[in-house]
Structures are given as structure tokens and as C-alpha cells.
mmCIF file of C-alpha atoms in Angstrom:
data_model
loop_
_atom_site.group_PDB
_atom_site.id
_atom_site.type_symbol
_atom_site.label_atom_id
_atom_site.label_comp_id
_atom_site.label_asym_id
_atom_site.label_seq_id
_atom_site.Cartn_x
_atom_site.Cartn_y
_atom_site.Cartn_z
ATOM 1 C CA MET A 80 265.783 82.839 139.513
ATOM 2 C CA GLY A 81 263.992 83.124 142.667
ATOM 3 C CA ASP A 82 261.201 81.660 141.818
ATOM 4 C CA PHE A 83 263.670 78.049 141.152
ATOM 5 C CA LEU A 84 265.258 78.495 143.803
ATOM 6 C CA SER A 85 262.138 78.201 146.015
ATOM 7 C CA LYS A 86 261.006 75.460 144.263
ATOM 8 C CA ILE A 87 263.832 73.253 145.336
ATOM 9 C CA ASP A 88 264.431 73.485 149.223
ATOM 10 C CA MET A 89 267.364 71.424 149.339
ATOM 11 C CA PHE A 90 269.651 73.656 146.961
ATOM 12 C CA LEU A 91 270.293 77.152 148.538
ATOM 13 C CA PRO A 92 271.572 80.284 146.795
ATOM 14 C CA GLU A 93 274.924 79.568 148.520
ATOM 15 C CA SER A 94 275.221 75.701 147.924
ATOM 16 C CA ASN A 95 278.269 73.925 147.078
ATOM 17 C CA PHE A 96 278.720 72.529 143.647
ATOM 18 C CA LEU A 97 281.248 70.839 142.322
ATOM 19 C CA ILE A 98 281.611 70.922 138.661
ATOM 20 C CA VAL A 99 283.796 68.273 137.344
ATOM 21 C CA ASP A 100 285.453 67.786 133.252
ATOM 22 C CA ASP A 101 288.505 67.616 131.564
ATOM 23 C CA SER A 102 286.991 70.449 129.015
ATOM 24 C CA ASN A 103 287.801 74.358 130.682
ATOM 25 C CA ALA A 104 284.382 74.695 127.699
ATOM 26 C CA VAL A 105 281.921 73.098 129.312
ATOM 27 C CA ARG A 106 283.117 73.748 132.784
ATOM 28 C CA THR A 107 282.669 77.730 132.581
ATOM 29 C CA LEU A 108 279.137 76.576 130.442
ATOM 30 C CA VAL A 109 278.195 74.869 133.561
ATOM 31 C CA LYS A 110 279.092 77.286 136.267
ATOM 32 C CA GLN A 111 277.756 80.301 133.581
ATOM 33 C CA HIS A 112 274.148 78.663 133.710
ATOM 34 C CA LEU A 113 274.632 77.836 137.598
ATOM 35 C CA ILE A 114 275.529 80.724 138.501
ATOM 36 C CA SER A 115 272.464 82.502 136.046
ATOM 37 C CA LEU A 116 269.717 79.953 138.031
ATOM 38 C CA GLY A 117 271.122 81.828 141.115
ATOM 39 C CA PHE A 118 274.387 79.616 142.616
ATOM 40 C CA THR A 119 277.061 81.559 143.883
ATOM 41 C CA ASN A 120 279.417 78.924 145.289
ATOM 42 C CA ILE A 121 280.505 76.761 142.662
ATOM 43 C CA LEU A 122 283.802 74.743 142.498
ATOM 44 C CA GLU A 123 285.163 73.114 139.433
ATOM 45 C CA ALA A 124 287.731 69.908 139.534
ATOM 46 C CA GLU A 125 289.004 68.466 135.568
ATOM 47 C CA ASN A 126 288.786 65.043 135.965
ATOM 48 C CA GLY A 127 287.744 62.438 138.610
ATOM 49 C CA LYS A 128 291.234 62.310 141.287
ATOM 50 C CA GLU A 129 290.605 66.023 141.294
ATOM 51 C CA ALA A 130 287.341 66.158 142.664
ATOM 52 C CA LEU A 131 288.340 63.930 145.114
ATOM 53 C CA ALA A 132 291.132 66.135 146.672
ATOM 54 C CA LYS A 133 288.846 68.530 146.523
ATOM 55 C CA LEU A 134 286.510 67.247 148.340
ATOM 56 C CA ASP A 135 288.708 65.820 151.006
ATOM 57 C CA SER A 136 290.779 69.411 151.579
ATOM 58 C CA PHE A 137 286.564 70.366 152.032
ATOM 59 C CA TYR A 138 285.764 67.943 154.181
ATOM 60 C CA LYS A 139 288.509 68.911 156.147
ATOM 61 C CA VAL A 140 287.871 72.497 156.824
ATOM 62 C CA GLY A 141 283.961 71.795 157.528
ATOM 63 C CA VAL A 142 282.330 71.645 153.952
ATOM 64 C CA GLU A 143 279.901 70.100 152.605
ATOM 65 C CA MET A 144 279.259 69.489 149.313
ATOM 66 C CA ASN A 145 275.553 69.551 147.760
ATOM 67 C CA LEU A 146 275.953 69.081 144.270
ATOM 68 C CA ILE A 147 278.610 67.009 141.464
ATOM 69 C CA LEU A 148 278.359 67.739 138.455
ATOM 70 C CA ALA A 149 280.874 65.227 136.484
ATOM 71 C CA ASP A 150 281.570 64.046 132.762
ATOM 72 C CA TRP A 151 281.320 60.672 132.033
ATOM 73 C CA ASN A 152 284.872 60.778 129.637
ATOM 74 C CA MET A 153 287.283 62.541 130.915
ATOM 75 C CA PRO A 154 291.345 61.370 131.874
ATOM 76 C CA GLU A 155 293.139 60.162 135.170
ATOM 77 C CA MET A 156 289.567 59.513 136.808
ATOM 78 C CA ASN A 157 286.563 59.578 134.709
ATOM 79 C CA GLY A 158 283.001 59.915 136.075
ATOM 80 C CA ILE A 159 281.998 56.756 136.240
ATOM 81 C CA ASP A 160 285.335 56.035 138.598
ATOM 82 C CA LEU A 161 284.334 59.033 140.762
ATOM 83 C CA LEU A 162 281.146 57.899 140.974
ATOM 84 C CA LEU A 163 282.255 54.561 142.357
ATOM 85 C CA SER A 164 284.964 55.849 144.801
ATOM 86 C CA LEU A 165 282.394 58.372 146.282
ATOM 87 C CA LYS A 166 279.650 55.756 146.581
ATOM 88 C CA ASN A 167 281.983 53.670 148.446
ATOM 89 C CA HIS A 168 283.411 56.853 150.344
ATOM 90 C CA PRO A 169 281.528 56.906 154.142
ATOM 91 C CA LYS A 170 280.885 60.340 154.106
ATOM 92 C CA TYR A 171 280.862 60.995 150.209
ATOM 93 C CA LYS A 172 278.204 58.767 149.396
ATOM 94 C CA THR A 173 274.947 60.816 150.672
ATOM 95 C CA ILE A 174 275.961 64.006 148.067
ATOM 96 C CA PRO A 175 273.822 63.793 144.693
ATOM 97 C CA PHE A 176 275.551 63.535 141.556
ATOM 98 C CA LEU A 177 274.647 64.474 138.442
ATOM 99 C CA MET A 178 276.749 62.605 135.635
ATOM 100 C CA ILE A 179 277.154 65.061 132.526
ATOM 101 C CA THR A 180 277.718 62.808 129.151
ATOM 102 C CA SER A 181 277.691 62.643 125.271
ATOM 103 C CA GLU A 182 276.663 58.736 125.096
ATOM 104 C CA SER A 183 273.131 57.707 126.307
ATOM 105 C CA GLU A 184 273.391 54.420 125.107
ATOM 106 C CA THR A 185 271.168 51.765 127.548
ATOM 107 C CA GLU A 186 274.633 49.502 128.673
ATOM 108 C CA ASN A 187 276.025 52.512 130.258
ATOM 109 C CA VAL A 188 272.967 54.312 131.885
ATOM 110 C CA ILE A 189 272.363 51.311 133.852
ATOM 111 C CA LYS A 190 275.991 50.573 135.077
ATOM 112 C CA ALA A 191 275.912 54.255 136.963
ATOM 113 C CA ILE A 192 272.350 53.523 138.089
ATOM 114 C CA VAL A 193 273.041 50.617 138.960
ATOM 115 C CA LEU A 194 276.276 52.071 140.765
ATOM 116 C CA GLY A 195 273.896 55.207 142.209
ATOM 117 C CA VAL A 196 274.175 58.159 139.608
ATOM 118 C CA THR A 197 270.924 60.579 140.544
ATOM 119 C CA ASP A 198 270.345 61.532 136.778
ATOM 120 C CA PHE A 199 272.041 62.329 133.939
ATOM 121 C CA VAL A 200 272.520 65.295 131.845
ATOM 122 C CA VAL A 201 273.119 64.359 127.892
ATOM 123 C CA LYS A 202 275.226 66.503 126.055
ATOM 124 C CA PRO A 203 274.088 69.116 124.065
ATOM 125 C CA PHE A 204 272.141 71.074 126.938
ATOM 126 C CA ASP A 205 271.286 74.331 127.554
ATOM 127 C CA GLU A 206 270.841 76.252 131.086
ATOM 128 C CA ASN A 207 266.377 74.447 130.767
ATOM 129 C CA ILE A 208 267.310 70.569 130.475
ATOM 130 C CA LEU A 209 270.406 71.896 133.915
ATOM 131 C CA LYS A 210 267.041 73.386 135.424
ATOM 132 C CA GLU A 211 265.078 70.702 135.291
ATOM 133 C CA LYS A 212 268.057 67.892 136.313
ATOM 134 C CA LEU A 213 268.569 69.991 138.547
ATOM 135 C CA ILE A 214 264.263 69.949 139.740
ATOM 136 C CA ALA A 215 264.836 66.196 139.529
ATOM 137 C CA VAL A 216 267.780 65.284 141.461
ATOM 138 C CA TRP A 217 265.961 67.434 143.987
ATOM 139 C CA LYS A 218 262.560 64.967 143.666
ATOM 140 C CA ARG A 219 265.145 61.396 143.802
ATOM 141 C CA THR A 220 266.880 63.089 146.737
ATOM 142 C CA LYS A 221 263.609 63.225 148.748
ATOM 143 C CA GLN A 222 262.289 60.376 147.569
ATOM 144 C CA LYS A 223 265.077 58.277 148.668
ATOM 145 C CA GLY A 224 264.675 60.188 152.230
ATOM 146 C CA MET B 98 265.641 53.416 111.690
ATOM 147 C CA ASP B 99 264.004 50.625 114.200
ATOM 148 C CA PHE B 100 264.573 50.515 117.669
ATOM 149 C CA ARG B 101 266.423 47.441 117.977
ATOM 150 C CA LEU B 102 266.349 45.713 121.886
ATOM 151 C CA HIS B 103 269.079 43.193 121.256
ATOM 152 C CA THR B 104 269.524 39.861 123.893
ATOM 153 C CA ALA B 105 272.440 40.892 125.528
ATOM 154 C CA GLN B 106 270.661 43.800 127.230
ATOM 155 C CA GLN B 107 267.801 42.457 127.519
ATOM 156 C CA ALA B 108 269.923 40.316 129.847
ATOM 157 C CA LEU B 109 271.032 43.052 131.129
ATOM 158 C CA ILE B 110 268.217 44.484 132.643
ATOM 159 C CA PHE B 111 267.391 40.964 133.363
ATOM 160 C CA GLN B 112 270.181 40.634 135.291
ATOM 161 C CA VAL B 113 269.914 44.618 136.406
ATOM 162 C CA PHE B 114 266.358 43.609 138.217
ATOM 163 C CA SER B 115 266.885 40.107 139.539
ATOM 164 C CA SER B 116 269.898 40.986 141.278
ATOM 165 C CA ASN B 117 270.106 44.698 142.056
ATOM 166 C CA PHE B 118 266.464 46.089 142.580
ATOM 167 C CA GLY B 119 264.491 43.313 144.765
ATOM 168 C CA LEU B 120 262.845 42.402 141.521
ATOM 169 C CA SER B 121 261.420 38.901 142.965
ATOM 170 C CA GLU B 122 260.435 37.486 140.110
ATOM 171 C CA ALA B 123 262.538 38.815 137.256
ATOM 172 C CA GLU B 124 261.956 35.492 134.753
ATOM 173 C CA ASN B 125 258.542 36.818 135.305
ATOM 174 C CA CYS B 126 259.175 40.248 133.588
ATOM 175 C CA ARG B 127 259.149 40.118 129.793
ATOM 176 C CA ILE B 128 260.202 42.225 127.568
ATOM 177 C CA GLU B 129 259.436 42.421 123.606
ATOM 178 C CA VAL B 130 259.764 44.544 120.627
ATOM 179 C CA LEU B 131 256.111 44.038 118.357
ATOM 180 C CA LYS B 132 255.824 45.597 115.332
ATOM 181 C CA VAL B 133 253.249 48.168 115.079
ATOM 182 C CA LYS B 134 251.732 50.143 112.635
ATOM 183 C CA GLU B 135 255.135 51.746 110.344
ATOM 184 C CA PRO B 136 257.438 53.384 110.802
ATOM 185 C CA TYR B 137 256.696 52.852 115.106
ATOM 186 C CA THR B 138 258.144 49.712 116.817
ATOM 187 C CA LEU B 139 256.463 49.361 119.714
ATOM 188 C CA VAL B 140 258.082 47.837 123.431
ATOM 189 C CA MET B 141 256.731 46.153 125.841
ATOM 190 C CA PHE B 142 257.542 45.826 129.226
ATOM 191 C CA ASP B 143 255.192 43.365 131.141
ATOM 192 C CA PHE B 144 255.226 43.299 134.346
ATOM 193 C CA SER B 145 251.960 41.774 134.828
ATOM 194 C CA LYS B 146 252.999 38.726 137.265
ATOM 195 C CA VAL B 147 255.596 40.994 138.983
ATOM 196 C CA SER B 148 255.050 41.456 142.535
ATOM 197 C CA SER B 149 257.352 44.183 143.895
ATOM 198 C CA ILE B 150 260.025 46.475 142.093
ATOM 199 C CA GLU B 151 261.902 48.857 143.720
ATOM 200 C CA SER B 152 262.276 53.296 142.277
ATOM 201 C CA VAL B 153 265.786 52.614 141.873
ATOM 202 C CA GLY B 154 264.387 49.640 139.379
ATOM 203 C CA LEU B 155 262.113 51.722 138.033
ATOM 204 C CA ASP B 156 264.547 54.922 137.231
ATOM 205 C CA VAL B 157 266.401 52.575 135.112
ATOM 206 C CA LEU B 158 262.974 51.316 133.725
ATOM 207 C CA ALA B 159 262.279 54.576 133.126
ATOM 208 C CA HIS B 160 265.726 56.092 132.075
ATOM 209 C CA LEU B 161 265.567 53.146 129.288
ATOM 210 C CA SER B 162 261.681 54.235 128.135
ATOM 211 C CA GLY B 163 263.153 57.859 127.319
ATOM 212 C CA SER B 164 265.679 56.845 125.393
ATOM 213 C CA ILE B 165 263.369 55.121 123.196
ATOM 214 C CA LEU B 166 261.092 57.227 123.322
ATOM 215 C CA ALA B 167 263.517 60.076 122.011
ATOM 216 C CA GLN B 168 263.494 57.544 119.032
ATOM 217 C CA ASN B 169 260.112 58.096 118.782
ATOM 218 C CA ARG B 170 259.363 54.577 119.649
ATOM 219 C CA ARG B 171 256.007 53.718 121.618
ATOM 220 C CA VAL B 172 256.967 52.254 125.158
ATOM 221 C CA MET B 173 254.187 49.974 126.939
ATOM 222 C CA VAL B 174 254.103 48.318 130.028
ATOM 223 C CA ILE B 175 251.787 45.537 131.289
ATOM 224 C CA ALA B 176 251.532 46.171 135.228
ATOM 225 C CA SER B 177 249.674 44.356 138.138
ATOM 226 C CA ASP B 178 247.462 47.423 139.503
ATOM 227 C CA HIS B 179 249.714 47.890 142.284
ATOM 228 C CA LEU B 180 252.417 48.558 140.182
ATOM 229 C CA THR B 181 250.916 50.693 138.029
ATOM 230 C CA GLN B 182 250.176 53.316 141.307
ATOM 231 C CA ARG B 183 253.662 53.066 142.023
ATOM 232 C CA ILE B 184 254.987 54.275 138.657
ATOM 233 C CA GLU B 185 252.206 56.535 139.079
ATOM 234 C CA ASP B 186 253.956 57.616 142.452
ATOM 235 C CA CYS B 187 257.022 58.089 141.893
ATOM 236 C CA GLY B 188 256.009 60.359 138.270
ATOM 237 C CA TYR B 189 256.783 58.201 135.853
ATOM 238 C CA SER B 190 253.160 57.455 133.845
ATOM 239 C CA GLY B 191 253.763 60.283 131.589
ATOM 240 C CA VAL B 192 257.403 57.911 129.675
ATOM 241 C CA LEU B 193 256.176 54.917 131.508
ATOM 242 C CA PRO B 194 252.169 54.816 130.092
ATOM 243 C CA CYS B 195 250.875 51.305 132.069
ATOM 244 C CA PHE B 196 248.245 48.917 131.009
ATOM 245 C CA VAL B 197 246.932 46.927 133.371
ATOM 246 C CA GLY B 198 246.418 43.257 132.141
ATOM 247 C CA VAL B 199 248.251 40.692 129.667
ATOM 248 C CA VAL B 200 248.948 41.012 126.314
ATOM 249 C CA PRO B 201 249.620 38.031 124.035
ATOM 250 C CA LYS B 202 253.578 36.435 123.901
ATOM 251 C CA VAL B 203 254.806 37.878 119.877
ATOM 252 C CA ASP B 204 257.455 35.512 119.417
ATOM 253 C CA ASP B 205 259.806 38.105 116.979
ATOM 254 C CA LEU B 206 262.678 39.407 119.313
ATOM 255 C CA ILE B 207 264.362 40.882 116.345
ATOM 256 C CA VAL B 208 268.450 40.006 117.245
ATOM 257 C CA ASP B 209 269.834 42.383 114.042
ATOM 258 C CA SER B 210 273.519 42.736 114.860
ATOM 259 C CA LYS B 211 275.085 44.772 111.944
ATOM 260 C CA LYS B 212 278.977 44.367 112.953
ATOM 261 C CA ASN B 213 280.060 42.264 110.494
ATOM 262 C CA GLN B 214 279.414 45.282 108.286
ATOM 263 C CA GLU B 215 280.756 47.992 107.060
ATOM 264 C CA ILE B 216 279.758 51.545 107.267
ATOM 265 C CA ASP B 217 280.302 53.892 103.709
ATOM 266 C CA ALA B 218 280.496 57.497 104.828
ATOM 267 C CA VAL B 219 277.682 58.480 103.138
ATOM 268 C CA ALA B 220 275.507 56.627 105.755
ATOM 269 C CA PHE B 221 278.177 57.634 108.431
ATOM 270 C CA MET B 222 277.598 61.254 106.985
ATOM 271 C CA GLN B 223 273.612 61.112 107.141
ATOM 272 C CA VAL B 224 274.409 59.694 111.293
ATOM 273 C CA VAL B 225 277.049 62.552 111.483
ATOM 274 C CA ILE B 226 274.798 65.348 110.542
ATOM 275 C CA PRO B 227 271.519 65.732 112.651
ATOM 276 C CA ALA B 228 274.427 65.271 115.265
ATOM 277 C CA VAL B 229 276.107 67.864 113.928
ATOM 278 C CA ARG B 230 272.750 70.641 113.773
ATOM 279 C CA ASP B 231 271.359 69.577 116.633
ATOM 280 C CA ASN B 232 274.302 70.853 118.476
ATOM 281 C CA LEU B 233 274.455 73.748 117.092
ATOM 282 C CA SER B 234 270.204 74.475 118.016
ATOM 283 C CA VAL B 235 270.948 73.366 121.979
ATOM 284 C CA TYR B 236 274.513 74.577 122.780
ATOM 285 C CA ALA B 237 273.987 77.698 120.810
ATOM 286 C CA GLN B 238 270.674 78.989 119.018
ATOM 287 C CA LEU B 239 272.156 78.372 116.149
ATOM 288 C CA SER B 240 269.874 76.814 113.045
ATOM 289 C CA SER B 241 272.488 75.463 110.157
ATOM 290 C CA ASN B 242 272.090 74.030 106.733
ATOM 291 C CA PHE B 243 274.537 71.246 104.571
ATOM 292 C CA GLY B 244 275.559 71.127 102.007
ATOM 293 C CA ILE B 245 275.657 68.573 99.755
ATOM 294 C CA PRO B 246 278.079 65.929 100.440
ATOM 295 C CA ARG B 247 281.734 65.689 97.968
ATOM 296 C CA VAL B 248 284.506 63.291 98.405
ATOM 297 C CA CYS B 249 288.019 65.430 98.438
ATOM 298 C CA THR B 250 292.130 64.919 98.356
ATOM 299 C CA GLN B 251 294.008 65.990 101.664
ATOM 300 C CA LYS B 252 295.219 69.327 98.218
ATOM 301 C CA ASP B 253 291.675 70.240 97.718
ATOM 302 C CA ARG B 254 289.810 70.628 100.785
ATOM 303 C CA PRO B 255 289.877 74.515 102.790
ATOM 304 C CA ALA B 256 291.735 75.857 104.883
ATOM 305 C CA VAL B 257 291.606 75.955 108.336
ATOM 306 C CA ASP B 258 292.047 77.262 111.689
ATOM 307 C CA ILE B 259 290.409 75.642 114.585
ATOM 308 C CA ALA B 260 289.566 71.958 114.224
ATOM 309 C CA GLY B 261 288.326 69.903 116.850
ATOM 310 C CA VAL B 262 289.278 66.257 115.859
ATOM 311 C CA GLY B 263 288.026 62.880 117.311
ATOM 312 C CA GLY B 264 289.307 59.261 116.241
ATOM 313 C CA PHE B 265 286.960 56.601 116.040
ATOM 314 C CA PHE B 266 286.759 52.505 114.973
ATOM 315 C CA CYS B 267 283.557 51.367 113.314
ATOM 316 C CA ASN B 268 283.058 48.132 112.881
ATOM 317 C CA ASN B 269 286.433 47.151 110.884
ATOM 318 C CA GLN B 270 287.229 50.462 109.599
ATOM 319 C CA LYS B 271 288.856 53.494 111.882
ATOM 320 C CA GLY B 272 288.310 57.154 110.639
ATOM 321 C CA ASN B 273 288.584 60.703 112.558
ATOM 322 C CA LEU B 274 285.575 63.340 112.596
ATOM 323 C CA LEU B 275 286.507 66.595 112.069
ATOM 324 C CA LEU B 276 284.892 70.278 112.629
ATOM 325 C CA CYS B 277 286.807 72.582 110.640
ATOM 326 C CA PHE B 278 286.594 76.116 111.584
ATOM 327 C CA GLN B 279 287.965 79.197 110.075
ATOM 328 C CA THR B 280 288.770 81.952 113.479
ATOM 329 C CA GLU B 281 286.203 84.588 112.373
ATOM 330 C CA SER B 282 282.788 81.208 112.192
ATOM 331 C CA PHE B 283 284.422 80.308 115.030
ATOM 332 C CA LEU B 284 284.246 83.142 117.188
ATOM 333 C CA LYS B 285 280.346 83.783 116.178
ATOM 334 C CA VAL B 286 279.569 80.044 117.934
ATOM 335 C CA VAL B 287 281.024 80.220 120.545
ATOM 336 C CA SER B 288 280.048 83.873 121.381
ATOM 337 C CA ALA B 289 276.503 82.648 120.663
ATOM 338 C CA ILE B 290 277.125 79.287 123.214
ATOM 339 C CA MET B 291 278.394 81.578 125.470
ATOM 340 C CA LYS B 292 276.379 84.445 125.541
ATOM 341 C CA ARG B 293 278.747 86.950 125.230
ATOM 342 C CA LYS B 294 281.275 88.173 122.569
ATOM 343 C CA TYR B 295 284.087 87.534 121.649
ATOM 344 C CA LEU B 296 286.775 88.796 119.372
ATOM 345 C CA GLU B 297 289.896 86.912 119.318
ATOM 346 C CA VAL B 298 290.249 83.836 120.355
ATOM 347 C CA GLU B 299 290.859 83.741 123.834
ATOM 348 C CA PRO B 300 292.725 80.959 126.031
ATOM 349 C CA GLY B 301 290.263 77.840 126.802
ATOM 350 C CA ILE B 302 287.426 78.768 124.493
ATOM 351 C CA SER B 303 289.552 76.743 121.544
ATOM 352 C CA ASP B 304 288.548 73.593 123.802
ATOM 353 C CA TRP B 305 284.122 74.427 122.316
ATOM 354 C CA ALA B 306 285.839 72.760 118.698
ATOM 355 C CA ALA B 307 287.100 69.584 120.912
ATOM 356 C CA GLU B 308 283.199 69.492 122.968
ATOM 357 C CA LEU B 309 281.379 69.904 119.809
ATOM 358 C CA ALA B 310 283.742 67.590 118.337
ATOM 359 C CA ASN B 311 282.667 64.937 121.112
ATOM 360 C CA SER B 312 279.216 65.470 121.659
ATOM 361 C CA VAL B 313 278.834 64.872 118.177
ATOM 362 C CA LEU B 314 280.582 61.366 118.594
ATOM 363 C CA GLY B 315 278.414 60.730 121.658
ATOM 364 C CA LYS B 316 275.318 61.120 119.487
ATOM 365 C CA VAL B 317 276.918 59.398 116.359
ATOM 366 C CA LYS B 318 278.021 56.367 118.685
ATOM 367 C CA THR B 319 274.511 56.667 120.127
ATOM 368 C CA ASP B 320 272.568 56.704 117.157
ATOM 369 C CA LEU B 321 274.965 53.755 115.654
ATOM 370 C CA LYS B 322 275.016 51.245 118.334
ATOM 371 C CA ALA B 323 270.686 51.528 118.367
ATOM 372 C CA GLU B 324 271.580 50.011 114.868
ATOM 373 C CA GLY B 325 273.132 47.760 115.189
ATOM 374 C CA TYR B 326 276.850 48.747 114.604
ATOM 375 C CA SER B 327 279.885 48.731 116.777
ATOM 376 C CA PHE B 328 281.490 52.005 117.842
ATOM 377 C CA SER B 329 283.584 53.539 119.708
ATOM 378 C CA SER B 330 285.691 56.810 120.098
ATOM 379 C CA GLY B 331 288.604 58.338 122.234
ATOM 380 C CA ILE B 332 288.661 62.019 123.210
ATOM 381 C CA PRO B 333 288.801 64.600 120.585
ATOM 382 C CA ALA B 334 291.348 67.426 120.352
ATOM 383 C CA VAL B 335 292.109 70.637 118.893
ATOM 384 C CA PHE B 336 293.508 71.491 116.262
ATOM 385 C CA ALA B 337 294.601 75.113 115.800
ATOM 386 C CA GLY B 338 296.653 78.317 113.991
ATOM 387 C CA LYS B 339 296.346 79.322 111.068
ATOM 388 C CA ASP B 340 295.566 78.121 107.336
ATOM 389 C CA LEU B 341 296.759 74.881 108.670
ATOM 390 C CA GLU B 342 296.545 71.954 106.198
ATOM 391 C CA VAL B 343 295.539 68.577 108.025
ATOM 392 C CA LEU B 344 297.120 65.441 106.720
ATOM 393 C CA TYR B 345 296.844 62.236 106.842
ATOM 394 C CA SER B 346 299.774 59.783 107.360
ATOM 395 C CA THR B 347 297.594 57.207 105.727
ATOM 396 C CA LYS B 348 299.333 54.102 103.362
ATOM 397 C CA LEU B 349 297.021 54.580 100.646
ATOM 398 C CA PRO B 350 296.071 58.022 100.150
ATOM 399 C CA PRO B 351 292.446 58.360 102.560
ATOM 400 C CA ARG B 352 289.314 58.561 101.055
ATOM 401 C CA LEU B 353 288.053 62.068 102.383
ATOM 402 C CA ASP B 354 284.575 62.684 103.019
ATOM 403 C CA ILE B 355 282.489 66.814 103.461
ATOM 404 C CA VAL B 356 280.008 68.524 104.004
ATOM 405 C CA GLN B 357 280.080 72.396 104.191
ATOM 406 C CA CYS B 358 277.400 73.384 106.980
ATOM 407 C CA SER B 359 276.398 77.237 106.941
ATOM 408 C CA GLY B 360 274.383 79.860 108.854
ATOM 409 C CA GLU B 361 274.323 82.830 110.696
ATOM 410 C CA PHE B 362 277.473 81.907 111.985
ATOM 411 C CA GLY B 363 279.408 81.741 108.455
ATOM 412 C CA GLU B 364 280.868 78.364 107.444
ATOM 413 C CA PHE B 365 282.700 75.388 108.473
ATOM 414 C CA TYR B 366 282.989 71.983 107.052
ATOM 415 C CA ILE B 367 282.238 68.187 108.406
ATOM 416 C CA GLU B 368 284.915 66.305 107.603
ATOM 417 C CA ILE B 369 285.170 62.159 107.371
ATOM 418 C CA MET B 370 288.035 60.273 107.528
ATOM 419 C CA MET B 371 287.100 56.431 106.543
ATOM 420 C CA VAL B 372 290.527 53.229 106.222
ATOM 421 C CA PRO B 373 290.485 49.545 106.910
ATOM 422 C CA ASN B 374 291.059 48.935 110.430
ATOM 423 C CA ASP B 375 294.483 46.808 110.100
#
């Protein structure tokens, strides 16, 4: 666990993660994986709208989000609309965004990449896959400077 | 199953490259599907006449290549020295094997749409079963065995305690996919996923029935679309109770195809119901 965190210096144990998924099951699983990787500050939202509201309220008190992990298909506001809103927002556009999706169709993937998604986790996934994706997020964020 | 790169996808990739990623000579980029020794299909991206590509363009290319490789297809990139170096620098040499030079043009770009064909339940099940197996293996580290699919009526199938239900449209048909569990087997599957022992269906864990159906439908969608079918699905729901009987309100009695799945968790079954889309 410590070894993993030392590899990716952009994430610290106290980094803030926001999991956005309408499925309580998936939120709980992702949270469990993140805790097992050594992270402690993990927040949850059920859809894109709730995520934006939480980001706003945290921003007001000076708390920055270090990574958003969002599902693609959600009621109210889906993952792609959330991504679009964030990329158009001056304060949130640089937050790394990991899309969790059950669909890996080329058209959808390209659409999300065009909008600036950092990487994808395709369902089903386990802790190792999530760990690899966090490393990929770290590499890409570093590349983009 | 061959990987088919449709002209619409090619057009999209060209458009994305040319308008977003600073690929100054998009018209010089060639994507071709080459038939090589069976069962492989080789997808060639010819960038030999392209002078520059930004990193996000490479992200697109690498992701596309990753999904091609996942289908046991081969990918080849014909690139200039400069681009080859760039792919290496970005850490993509594993998914984008580069060859410096030009490969002769092959004219047989394939467009093979199955959008007007009916898909039968057996062919559908052949895509569903590997998706269920994959989900159990990755999420729960559980191995599973599948029986032979059989046709049944609404009255002669096993009772259900928890079912994940997802509706879908496939070409000119519509239907439902159900993952149907007894409480005991469901608890064992969820316990394996969450790595803690559940003795009863606590609030929230029944969501796993819908989530498994969702993840299975996502894989089915990807696989069927790669074969040329049209496919869309909704957000799955959960039915939970005791000895439930799921009934469909269709005009004609629906055909139901079910297949039993067994493993160390016990048993559950997959049900496919399809009717013409009117």
C-alpha cells in the first residue's frame, strides 16, 4: 500500500476523491478499493448534479478535489454531462476525471476523450485494475503538466 | 468474429484527429483492415505521411488499439521515425507497435452491418454467457459453469428471490435480460465481491443484482455492436422478495430462454426474453 502511494506522488493518503455513481453497490466497492490502497478522504454523490453541488460546497470552504471517479450512465445528470460541466468550469476543469463505464464502444470513448476525460475503468473491475488506472491518471496528468 | 472497422468509425476518427488534435494532414492518415492468417485481422493505421500528432490524439489511438487488441486482433502502425519516437515517449509502444515505412494499399475495407438481421436468443445467449462469466470472475473471483440453454414458459421456471433486470433493444427486437438468484446464492456472490460475509440481504446490497445486469449488458452491447448489430439498453432495476414469479405483459406468450449458472456460490439462472419491437 505504502509502496503504491510512493509511486504516484500526485495522490497522498489525505487526497480527496469523489465517487459519483447511482449504484450504492459500486460506490461502496470503489470506496473499499480506495481505502485498501491507502486513501482516507472519500466522498460520494449519486449523480452528476449532486457531484457539482458537493464540489461547490467544498470549494467554498477551500477544499480541493484531487480525483473524480464517475459512472457513465446515471439518472439526473450522466457522467459525460458532468465531465462537460467540469471542463467548462474555470475552477474544476483541471481535476483529473476517471470515467467508470460498462461500455467500451469506440464512439463513446472518443467522445469522452475529446471532452478531456483522463482515463476509463471498464466494468467489471477489481482493485488491481483500479490501481493501474490511478497510475495511468498520474502519468497523464504529469504529461499534461 | 472479425473486428470490423466501419466507415462511420473511420470518419469519426478522421474528424477527431483533424479538428481537435492538431493533426495537420488528416487526409494523409489511412486506416485499413487487413485480412491476415485466420483467425486474426490486422488493423493498420498508416501515419507515414503525417508530420505531427498531439498527445491526446495518441490517447484516442491507444484506446482504440487497446479495444482491438482485447478482441485478439492485431494492430500495426505505419509511422515516420518522428512519430514512432513520439509513441514510444508517450509510453504507448506496447499497444501501438510501430513500423517505419509504407505498406501497400489494400482495397477491401469492410462494412458489414447486421442492423437489419434478427438476432435469435441462442446467438444472444452466446454473448451473454461469457459476459456473466467475466463479471463473476473479475468482481467476485468466482469461477462458474453454465448449463445448456433451454426454452421455457412463464409457468415452468424456478422461483426467484432477487433479480437484476435490464431492458434492451436489439435491431428490430426488444427484450429483457434477467439474472435470477435465490437469496443464499446471491449472498454468496455479493460476499465474494465485497470480501465480507453477508448473512442477510442488508440495505444496499440488492443493488448488486442490477449492477451485475448493467455490467453484463454493457459488455453485450460492445460485443454485438462490434458484430454490426444495433443495441441499446436502459438502466437496470432490482426485483426483490420471496419466491417471486416474474410475468411479462406481452400480447403473445413470450419465448423465454434460460441457462443455469453454477459454481461454489450455488446456482442462479440467466433469462432472456425477446419479442418483436412493434
